[in-house]
Amino acid sequence: MALIQCKNVSLAYDGTVVAEQIDFSVRRGEYLCIVGENGSGKSTLVKGLLGLMNPVSGTIEYGDGLTRQDIGYVPQQTNVQRDFPASVREVVLSGTIGRGGHTLFYTPEQKKTAARAMERLGIRDLEKCCFRELSGGQQQRVRLARALCAAGQLLLLDEPTTGLDPVVSGDFYGLIEELNRQNGITVIMVSHDMGPSLRSATHVLHIKHRPLFFGEREDYLASEAGRTFMGGYGHD
Amino acid sequence: MIENFLSMFTYPFMIRALVVGTLVSLCASLLGVSLVLKRYSMIGDGLSHVGFGALAVAAVCHAAPLAVAIPVVVLSAFFLLRLSENSKIKGDAAIAVISTSALAMGVLVLPLGDGVNTDIYNYMFGSIYAMSGEDVVLSIVLSLIVLVLFVLLYHRIFAVTFDEAFARAAGLRAGMYNMIIAALTAVTIVLGMRMMGAMLISALIIFPALTSMRLFKTFRQVVISSAAVAVVCFFLGITVSYLFDLPGGASVVLLNLAAMLVFSLMSMMRRGKRKE
């Protein structure tokens, strides 16, 4: 049973179909990398997976005990956040908000969840720091901790290394790999950062409005779509 | 001087202005933190102009001012929010179109009533005599509702302000919270604009948040500081205007500007110290 199963999904943005005939599934423990050029429909697909946008046709099904609220989403950084006054603790705690049901204030349980997530990502000592003053890599850890608070089963990351230098990006991919391999967290990562992001993926979905490839990473690297796309990166 | 200061509290109209003004300043400053961070400051300004038009129409028709203005401005708030959400750049221009049109309508309609020029002046720049007994009760009740809702929804407002995409994905109805913030802002603006003036009321929303962000680095600190700055500036502004016979709204705005300069200076000094 797959956690997420997309069957012949078409998605439209502003009335234009930007992704169609998308077929793929993600099982527990897998690490799926969704690649494609800018404007190939990746971000729209993310909205579909999160249930923020209904497919024009086809179905997106959650299975194996997964519900929409169990997806930990790491969205792209927004302009608003660049000068937003917020402590690391405030940001991470806000990840638990969907879990509190109708309680208006954070419960001790929610505070514990946030503390555990900060511990796990090694940012507990930054708790009281101001989010906007952190380095890009640290900010990304904070957003990851927030996503872990929302859901411990599946992480969905949208271009998480945009604006990070290669060394910091490498560290970040290492962290995601650790969460996937050691903690058994299923990962879906959207990226146009070809080489490094594929390093630890188990599966690849390559889209250009339609799927060009879906399957295991090794097969992708050998496929035509993979070879063309990877271009200069070659195999690692 | 002190005697003069204390005499301020012997006039019922001053007490009314102080009570309502303090509550409205509090509401405006709290909502302002979210609006400024979401880049929606212009909505506050646009709404005050719509409010001016609505109050003018109400005055000419001899209708209860708040009963006409509040629903009109709340509806406009939803509309402006929709505009800014859909197209970031054109939304800005659309707000200007709507607010200047409403302003022009008010200016055209007001002379059809009785007290022409003083009315236009009072609506534009505010008057502390504006509050009648009935309005005061309604204003107090409404601003208390705004305050209570803000406190109850504080964490959700933070989540929606900081990262709407994440909040939506986590199952929060971000659209609904945006509408609540817009509606509360609309009510606050209408309540405050007759005292502060249509041209000046948006200062109450924008200044305290911006001022506090100079110095404070967590959302909670910024919210608390904004509330404090707003109340202090309002009280001092009204006192100054009473003692020296100056327009109230303008005095409050300039004190807010002074507070902002002081906070900026403190922030610069702190940064300088860190570098040493």
Coordinates of N, CA and C in Angstrom, one line a residue, chain A residues 28-231:
Chain A
R28 N 6.2 3.8 2.0 CA 6.9 4.2 3.3 C 8.4 3.9 3.2
G29 N 9.1 4.9 3.7 CA 10.6 4.8 3.7 C 11.3 5.2 2.5
E30 N 10.6 5.5 1.4 CA 11.2 5.8 0.2 C 11.7 7.3 0.2
Y31 N 12.5 7.6 -0.8 CA 13.0 9.0 -0.9 C 12.9 9.4 -2.4
L32 N 11.8 10.1 -2.7 CA 11.5 10.4 -4.1 C 12.0 11.8 -4.4
C33 N 12.7 11.9 -5.5 CA 13.1 13.3 -5.9 C 12.3 13.6 -7.1
I34 N 11.6 14.8 -7.1 CA 10.8 15.2 -8.2 C 11.7 16.3 -8.9
V35 N 12.1 16.0 -10.1 CA 13.0 17.0 -10.8 C 12.3 17.5 -12.1
G36 N 12.9 18.6 -12.6 CA 12.3 19.2 -13.8 C 12.7 20.7 -13.8
E37 N 12.7 21.2 -15.0 CA 13.2 22.6 -15.1 C 12.2 23.6 -14.4
N38 N 12.6 24.9 -14.3 CA 11.6 25.8 -13.8 C 10.4 25.9 -14.7
G39 N 9.2 26.0 -14.1 CA 8.0 26.1 -14.9 C 7.6 24.8 -15.5
S40 N 8.0 23.7 -14.9 CA 7.6 22.4 -15.5 C 6.4 21.8 -14.8
G41 N 5.9 22.6 -13.8 CA 4.7 22.1 -13.1 C 5.0 21.5 -11.8
K42 N 6.3 21.6 -11.3 CA 6.6 20.9 -10.0 C 5.9 21.6 -8.9
S43 N 5.9 22.9 -8.8 CA 5.3 23.6 -7.6 C 3.8 23.3 -7.6
T44 N 3.2 23.3 -8.8 CA 1.7 23.0 -8.8 C 1.5 21.6 -8.3
L45 N 2.3 20.6 -8.7 CA 2.2 19.3 -8.3 C 2.3 19.2 -6.7
V46 N 3.2 20.0 -6.2 CA 3.3 20.0 -4.7 C 2.0 20.5 -4.1
K47 N 1.4 21.5 -4.6 CA 0.1 22.0 -4.1 C -1.0 20.9 -4.2
G48 N -0.9 20.2 -5.3 CA -1.9 19.0 -5.4 C -1.6 18.0 -4.3
L49 N -0.4 17.6 -4.1 CA 0.0 16.6 -3.1 C -0.5 17.0 -1.7
L50 N -0.4 18.3 -1.5 CA -0.8 18.9 -0.1 C -2.3 19.0 0.0
G51 N -3.0 18.8 -1.1 CA -4.4 18.9 -1.1 C -4.9 20.4 -1.1
L52 N -4.0 21.3 -1.5 CA -4.3 22.7 -1.5 C -5.0 23.0 -2.9
M53 N -4.9 22.1 -3.8 CA -5.4 22.3 -5.1 C -6.0 21.0 -5.6
N54 N -7.2 21.0 -6.1 CA -7.8 19.8 -6.6 C -7.4 19.5 -8.0
P55 N -7.1 18.2 -8.3 CA -6.8 17.9 -9.7 C -7.9 18.1 -10.6
V56 N -7.6 18.6 -11.9 CA -8.7 18.7 -12.9 C -9.3 17.4 -13.3
S57 N -8.4 16.4 -13.3 CA -8.8 15.0 -13.5 C -7.8 14.1 -12.9
G58 N -8.2 12.8 -12.7 CA -7.3 11.9 -12.0 C -7.5 12.0 -10.5
T59 N -6.8 11.1 -9.8 CA -7.0 11.1 -8.3 C -5.6 11.1 -7.6
I60 N -5.6 11.8 -6.5 CA -4.5 11.7 -5.6 C -5.0 11.0 -4.3
E61 N -4.5 9.8 -4.0 CA -5.0 9.1 -2.8 C -3.9 9.0 -1.8
Y62 N -4.3 9.1 -0.5 CA -3.4 8.9 0.6 C -3.8 7.5 1.2
G63 N -2.7 6.7 1.5 CA -3.0 5.4 2.0 C -2.1 5.1 3.2
D64 N -2.1 3.8 3.6 CA -1.2 3.3 4.6 C -1.3 4.2 5.9
G65 N -2.4 4.7 6.2 CA -2.6 5.5 7.5 C -2.2 6.9 7.4
L66 N -1.8 7.4 6.1 CA -1.4 8.8 6.0 C -2.7 9.6 5.7
T67 N -2.7 10.8 6.4 CA -3.7 11.7 6.0 C -3.0 13.0 5.6
R68 N -3.8 13.9 5.0 CA -3.2 15.1 4.5 C -2.4 15.9 5.6
Q69 N -2.9 15.8 6.8 CA -2.2 16.6 7.9 C -0.9 15.9 8.3
D70 N -0.7 14.7 7.9 CA 0.6 14.0 8.3 C 1.8 14.4 7.4
I71 N 1.6 15.3 6.4 CA 2.7 15.7 5.6 C 3.4 16.9 6.2
G72 N 4.7 16.7 6.4 CA 5.4 17.9 6.9 C 6.0 18.6 5.7
Y73 N 5.5 19.9 5.6 CA 5.8 20.6 4.4 C 6.9 21.6 4.7
V74 N 7.9 21.7 3.8 CA 8.9 22.7 3.9 C 8.8 23.6 2.7
P75 N 8.0 24.7 2.7 CA 7.8 25.5 1.5 C 9.1 26.3 1.2
Q76 N 9.0 26.9 0.0 CA 10.1 27.8 -0.3 C 10.1 29.0 0.6
Q77 N 11.3 29.6 0.8 CA 11.4 30.8 1.6 C 10.7 31.9 0.9
T78 N 9.9 32.7 1.7 CA 9.2 33.9 1.2 C 9.9 35.2 1.6
N79 N 9.6 36.2 0.8 CA 10.2 37.5 1.1 C 9.8 38.0 2.5
V80 N 8.6 37.7 2.9 CA 8.1 38.1 4.2 C 9.1 37.7 5.3
Q81 N 9.6 36.5 5.2 CA 10.4 35.9 6.3 C 11.8 36.6 6.4
R82 N 12.2 37.3 5.4 CA 13.6 37.8 5.5 C 13.7 38.9 6.6
D83 N 12.7 39.6 6.8 CA 12.8 40.6 7.9 C 11.8 40.4 9.0
F84 N 11.3 39.2 9.2 CA 10.3 38.9 10.1 C 10.9 38.7 11.5
P85 N 10.3 39.4 12.5 CA 10.8 39.2 13.9 C 10.2 38.0 14.5
A86 N 11.0 36.9 14.7 CA 10.4 35.7 15.3 C 11.6 35.0 15.9
S87 N 11.4 34.3 17.0 CA 12.4 33.5 17.6 C 12.3 32.1 17.0
V88 N 13.4 31.4 17.1 CA 13.4 30.0 16.5 C 12.3 29.2 17.2
R89 N 12.1 29.4 18.5 CA 11.1 28.6 19.2 C 9.7 28.9 18.7
E90 N 9.5 30.2 18.4 CA 8.1 30.6 17.9 C 7.9 29.9 16.6
V91 N 8.9 29.9 15.7 CA 8.7 29.3 14.4 C 8.5 27.8 14.5
V92 N 9.3 27.1 15.3 CA 9.2 25.7 15.4 C 7.8 25.3 16.0
L93 N 7.5 26.0 17.1 CA 6.2 25.7 17.8 C 5.0 25.9 16.8
S94 N 5.1 26.8 15.9 CA 4.0 27.0 15.0 C 3.7 25.8 14.1
G95 N 4.8 24.9 14.0 CA 4.6 23.7 13.3 C 3.5 22.8 13.9
T96 N 3.3 22.9 15.2 CA 2.4 22.0 15.9 C 1.0 22.4 15.8
I97 N 0.8 23.6 15.1 CA -0.6 24.2 15.2 C -1.7 23.4 14.6
G98 N -1.4 22.6 13.6 CA -2.4 21.8 13.0 C -2.8 20.6 13.9
R99 N -1.9 20.3 14.9 CA -2.2 19.1 15.7 C -2.9 19.5 17.0
G100 N -3.1 20.7 17.3 CA -3.7 21.1 18.5 C -5.2 21.1 18.5
G101 N -5.8 20.7 17.3 CA -7.2 20.7 17.2 C -7.8 22.1 17.4
H102 N -8.7 22.2 18.4 CA -9.3 23.5 18.6 C -8.8 24.3 19.7
T103 N -7.7 23.7 20.4 CA -7.1 24.5 21.5 C -6.5 25.7 20.9
L104 N -6.6 26.8 21.6 CA -6.1 28.1 21.1 C -4.7 28.4 21.5
F105 N -4.3 27.8 22.6 CA -2.9 28.0 23.1 C -2.1 26.7 23.1
Y106 N -0.8 26.8 23.0 CA 0.0 25.6 22.9 C -0.1 24.7 24.2
T107 N -0.3 23.4 24.0 CA -0.4 22.5 25.1 C 1.0 22.1 25.5
P108 N 1.2 21.6 26.7 CA 2.5 21.0 27.1 C 3.0 20.0 26.1
E109 N 2.1 19.2 25.6 CA 2.4 18.2 24.6 C 3.0 18.8 23.3
Q110 N 2.4 19.9 22.9 CA 2.9 20.6 21.7 C 4.3 21.2 21.9
K111 N 4.5 21.7 23.1 CA 5.8 22.3 23.5 C 6.9 21.2 23.5
K112 N 6.5 20.0 24.0 CA 7.5 18.8 24.0 C 7.8 18.4 22.6
T113 N 6.8 18.4 21.7 CA 7.0 18.0 20.3 C 8.1 19.0 19.7
A114 N 7.9 20.3 20.0 CA 8.8 21.3 19.4 C 10.2 21.1 19.9
A115 N 10.3 20.8 21.2 CA 11.6 20.7 21.9 C 12.3 19.5 21.3
R116 N 11.6 18.4 21.1 CA 12.2 17.2 20.5 C 12.7 17.4 19.1
A117 N 11.9 18.2 18.3 CA 12.3 18.5 16.9 C 13.5 19.3 16.9
M118 N 13.6 20.3 17.8 CA 14.8 21.2 17.8 C 16.0 20.3 18.2
E119 N 15.8 19.4 19.2 CA 16.9 18.5 19.7 C 17.4 17.7 18.5
R120 N 16.5 17.1 17.8 CA 16.8 16.2 16.7 C 17.7 16.9 15.6
L121 N 17.4 18.2 15.4 CA 18.1 18.9 14.3 C 19.2 19.7 14.9
G122 N 19.5 19.6 16.1 CA 20.7 20.3 16.7 C 20.6 21.8 16.7
I123 N 19.3 22.3 17.0 CA 19.2 23.7 17.0 C 18.6 24.2 18.3
R124 N 18.7 23.3 19.3 CA 18.1 23.6 20.6 C 18.7 24.8 21.3
D125 N 20.0 25.0 21.0 CA 20.7 26.1 21.6 C 20.4 27.4 20.9
L126 N 19.8 27.3 19.8 CA 19.4 28.5 19.0 C 18.0 29.0 19.4
E127 N 17.3 28.2 20.2 CA 15.9 28.4 20.6 C 15.4 29.8 20.7
K128 N 16.3 30.6 21.4 CA 15.9 32.0 21.7 C 16.4 33.0 20.7
C129 N 17.1 32.5 19.7 CA 17.7 33.4 18.7 C 16.6 33.9 17.7
C130 N 17.0 35.0 17.0 CA 16.1 35.6 16.1 C 16.2 34.9 14.7
F131 N 15.1 34.4 14.2 CA 15.1 33.6 13.0 C 15.9 34.3 11.8
R132 N 15.6 35.6 11.6 CA 16.1 36.3 10.5 C 17.6 36.6 10.6
E133 N 18.2 36.4 11.8 CA 19.6 36.6 11.9 C 20.4 35.4 11.8
L134 N 19.8 34.2 11.6 CA 20.5 33.0 11.4 C 21.1 32.9 10.0
S135 N 22.0 32.0 9.8 CA 22.5 31.7 8.4 C 21.5 31.0 7.7
G136 N 21.6 30.9 6.3 CA 20.7 30.2 5.5 C 20.5 28.8 5.9
G137 N 21.6 28.1 6.2 CA 21.6 26.7 6.6 C 20.8 26.5 7.9
Q138 N 21.1 27.4 8.8 CA 20.4 27.3 10.1 C 18.9 27.5 9.9
Q139 N 18.6 28.5 9.1 CA 17.2 28.8 8.9 C 16.5 27.6 8.3
Q140 N 17.2 26.9 7.4 CA 16.6 25.7 6.8 C 16.4 24.6 7.8
R141 N 17.3 24.5 8.7 CA 17.1 23.5 9.8 C 15.9 23.9 10.7
V142 N 15.7 25.1 10.9 CA 14.5 25.6 11.7 C 13.2 25.2 11.0
R143 N 13.2 25.4 9.6 CA 12.0 25.1 8.9 C 11.7 23.6 8.8
L144 N 12.9 22.9 8.8 CA 12.7 21.4 8.8 C 12.2 21.0 10.1
A145 N 12.6 21.6 11.2 CA 12.1 21.2 12.6 C 10.6 21.5 12.7
R146 N 10.3 22.7 12.1 CA 8.8 23.0 12.1 C 8.0 22.0 11.3
A147 N 8.5 21.5 10.2 CA 7.8 20.5 9.4 C 7.7 19.2 10.2
L148 N 8.8 18.8 10.9 CA 8.8 17.6 11.7 C 7.7 17.7 12.8
C149 N 7.5 18.9 13.3 CA 6.5 19.1 14.3 C 5.1 18.8 13.8
A150 N 4.9 19.2 12.5 CA 3.6 19.0 11.9 C 3.4 17.6 11.6
A151 N 4.4 16.8 11.2 CA 4.3 15.4 10.8 C 5.6 14.7 10.9
G152 N 5.5 13.6 11.5 CA 6.8 12.8 11.6 C 6.9 11.7 10.6
Q153 N 6.0 11.6 9.7 CA 6.0 10.4 8.8 C 6.5 10.7 7.4
L154 N 6.1 11.9 6.8 CA 6.4 12.2 5.5 C 6.8 13.7 5.4
L155 N 8.0 13.9 4.8 CA 8.4 15.3 4.5 C 8.3 15.6 3.1
L156 N 7.8 16.8 2.8 CA 7.7 17.3 1.4 C 8.4 18.6 1.3
L157 N 9.5 18.6 0.6 CA 10.4 19.7 0.6 C 10.4 20.4 -0.8
D158 N 10.1 21.7 -0.9 CA 10.0 22.4 -2.2 C 11.3 23.2 -2.4
E159 N 12.2 22.8 -3.2 CA 13.4 23.5 -3.5 C 14.1 24.0 -2.2
P160 N 14.5 23.0 -1.4 CA 15.0 23.5 0.0 C 16.3 24.1 0.0
T161 N 17.1 23.9 -1.1 CA 18.5 24.5 -1.0 C 18.7 25.7 -1.9
T162 N 17.5 26.3 -2.3 CA 17.7 27.6 -3.1 C 18.4 28.6 -2.2
G163 N 19.4 29.2 -2.8 CA 20.1 30.3 -2.1 C 21.1 29.8 -1.1
L164 N 21.3 28.5 -1.0 CA 22.4 28.0 -0.1 C 23.6 27.8 -0.9
D165 N 24.8 27.9 -0.3 CA 26.0 27.6 -1.0 C 26.2 26.1 -1.0
P166 N 27.0 25.6 -2.0 CA 27.1 24.1 -2.2 C 27.5 23.3 -0.9
V167 N 28.4 23.9 -0.1 CA 28.8 23.1 1.1 C 27.6 23.0 2.1
V168 N 26.9 24.1 2.3 CA 25.7 24.1 3.2 C 24.6 23.2 2.6
S169 N 24.4 23.3 1.3 CA 23.4 22.4 0.6 C 23.8 21.0 0.8
G170 N 25.1 20.6 0.7 CA 25.5 19.3 0.9 C 25.2 18.8 2.3
D171 N 25.4 19.6 3.3 CA 25.1 19.3 4.7 C 23.6 19.0 4.8
F172 N 22.8 19.9 4.2 CA 21.4 19.8 4.3 C 20.9 18.5 3.7
Y173 N 21.4 18.2 2.5 CA 21.0 16.9 1.9 C 21.4 15.7 2.8
G174 N 22.6 15.8 3.4 CA 23.0 14.8 4.3 C 22.0 14.6 5.5
L175 N 21.5 15.7 6.0 CA 20.6 15.7 7.1 C 19.3 15.0 6.7
I176 N 18.8 15.3 5.4 CA 17.6 14.7 4.9 C 17.8 13.2 4.8
E177 N 19.0 12.8 4.3 CA 19.3 11.4 4.1 C 19.2 10.7 5.5
E178 N 19.8 11.3 6.5 CA 19.8 10.8 7.8 C 18.4 10.5 8.3
L179 N 17.5 11.5 8.1 CA 16.1 11.4 8.6 C 15.5 10.3 7.9
N180 N 15.8 10.1 6.6 CA 15.2 9.1 5.8 C 15.7 7.7 6.2
R181 N 17.0 7.6 6.3 CA 17.6 6.2 6.5 C 17.5 5.8 8.0
Q182 N 17.8 6.8 8.9 CA 17.8 6.4 10.3 C 16.4 6.5 11.0
N183 N 15.7 7.5 10.6 CA 14.4 7.7 11.3 C 13.2 7.1 10.5
G184 N 13.5 6.6 9.3 CA 12.5 6.0 8.5 C 11.4 7.0 8.0
I185 N 11.8 8.3 7.9 CA 10.8 9.2 7.4 C 10.8 9.2 5.9
T186 N 9.7 9.1 5.3 CA 9.5 9.1 3.9 C 9.8 10.6 3.4
V187 N 10.5 10.7 2.3 CA 10.8 12.0 1.8 C 10.4 12.2 0.3
I188 N 9.8 13.4 0.1 CA 9.5 13.8 -1.3 C 10.2 15.1 -1.4
M189 N 11.2 15.2 -2.4 CA 11.9 16.5 -2.5 C 11.8 17.0 -3.9
V190 N 11.4 18.3 -4.1 CA 11.3 18.9 -5.4 C 12.6 19.7 -5.6
S191 N 13.2 19.5 -6.7 CA 14.5 20.2 -6.9 C 14.8 20.4 -8.4
H192 N 15.5 21.5 -8.6 CA 16.1 21.6 -10.0 C 17.6 21.5 -9.9
D193 N 18.1 21.3 -8.6 CA 19.5 21.2 -8.3 C 19.9 19.7 -8.6
M194 N 20.1 19.4 -9.8 CA 20.1 18.0 -10.3 C 21.1 17.1 -9.5
G195 N 22.3 17.2 -9.7 CA 23.3 16.3 -9.2 C 23.2 16.0 -7.7
P196 N 23.5 16.9 -6.8 CA 23.5 16.7 -5.4 C 22.2 16.1 -4.8
S197 N 21.1 16.7 -5.3 CA 19.8 16.3 -4.7 C 19.5 14.8 -5.0
L198 N 20.0 14.3 -6.1 CA 19.7 12.9 -6.5 C 20.5 11.9 -5.7
R199 N 21.6 12.4 -5.0 CA 22.5 11.5 -4.4 C 21.9 10.5 -3.5
S200 N 21.0 10.9 -2.7 CA 20.4 10.0 -1.7 C 19.0 9.5 -2.0
A201 N 18.5 9.9 -3.2 CA 17.1 9.5 -3.5 C 17.1 8.0 -3.9
T202 N 15.9 7.4 -3.6 CA 15.7 6.0 -4.0 C 14.9 6.0 -5.3
H203 N 14.1 7.0 -5.5 CA 13.2 7.1 -6.7 C 13.3 8.5 -7.3
V204 N 13.0 8.6 -8.6 CA 13.0 9.8 -9.3 C 11.7 10.0 -10.2
L205 N 11.1 11.2 -10.1 CA 10.1 11.5 -11.0 C 10.5 12.7 -11.8
H206 N 10.7 12.6 -13.1 CA 11.1 13.7 -13.9 C 9.9 14.2 -14.7
I207 N 9.6 15.5 -14.5 CA 8.4 16.0 -15.2 C 8.8 17.2 -16.1
K208 N 8.1 17.3 -17.2 CA 8.1 18.5 -18.0 C 6.7 18.5 -18.5
H209 N 5.8 19.1 -17.6 CA 4.4 19.1 -17.8 C 3.8 17.7 -17.8
R210 N 4.5 16.7 -18.4 CA 4.1 15.3 -18.3 C 5.3 14.6 -17.8
P211 N 5.0 13.4 -17.2 CA 6.2 12.7 -16.7 C 7.1 12.2 -17.8
L212 N 8.4 12.4 -17.7 CA 9.4 11.9 -18.6 C 9.9 10.6 -18.1
F213 N 10.0 10.5 -16.8 CA 10.5 9.3 -16.2 C 9.9 9.1 -14.8
F214 N 9.6 7.9 -14.4 CA 9.3 7.6 -13.0 C 9.9 6.2 -12.7
G215 N 10.7 6.1 -11.7 CA 11.2 4.8 -11.4 C 12.4 5.0 -10.4
E216 N 13.2 3.9 -10.3 CA 14.3 3.9 -9.3 C 15.4 4.8 -9.8
R217 N 16.3 5.2 -8.9 CA 17.3 6.2 -9.2 C 18.3 5.6 -10.2
E218 N 18.7 4.4 -10.0 CA 19.7 3.8 -10.9 C 19.2 3.7 -12.3
D219 N 17.9 3.4 -12.5 CA 17.4 3.3 -13.8 C 17.3 4.7 -14.4
Y220 N 17.0 5.7 -13.6 CA 16.9 7.0 -14.1 C 18.3 7.5 -14.7
L221 N 19.3 7.2 -13.9 CA 20.6 7.7 -14.3 C 21.0 7.0 -15.7
A222 N 20.5 5.8 -15.9 CA 20.8 5.1 -17.1 C 19.9 5.5 -18.3
S223 N 18.8 6.1 -17.9 CA 17.7 6.4 -18.9 C 18.2 7.6 -19.8
E224 N 17.4 7.8 -20.9 CA 17.8 8.9 -21.8 C 17.4 10.2 -21.1
A225 N 16.3 10.3 -20.5 CA 15.8 11.5 -19.8 C 16.9 11.9 -18.8
G226 N 17.3 10.9 -18.0 CA 18.3 11.1 -17.0 C 19.6 11.6 -17.5
R227 N 20.1 10.9 -18.6 CA 21.4 11.3 -19.1 C 21.4 12.7 -19.7
T228 N 20.3 13.1 -20.4 CA 20.2 14.4 -21.0 C 20.2 15.4 -19.9
F229 N 19.4 15.1 -18.9 CA 19.1 16.1 -17.9 C 20.3 16.3 -17.0
M230 N 20.9 15.3 -16.6 CA 22.1 15.4 -15.7 C 23.2 16.1 -16.4
G231 N 23.3 16.0 -17.7 CA 24.3 16.8 -18.4 C 25.7 16.7 -17.8

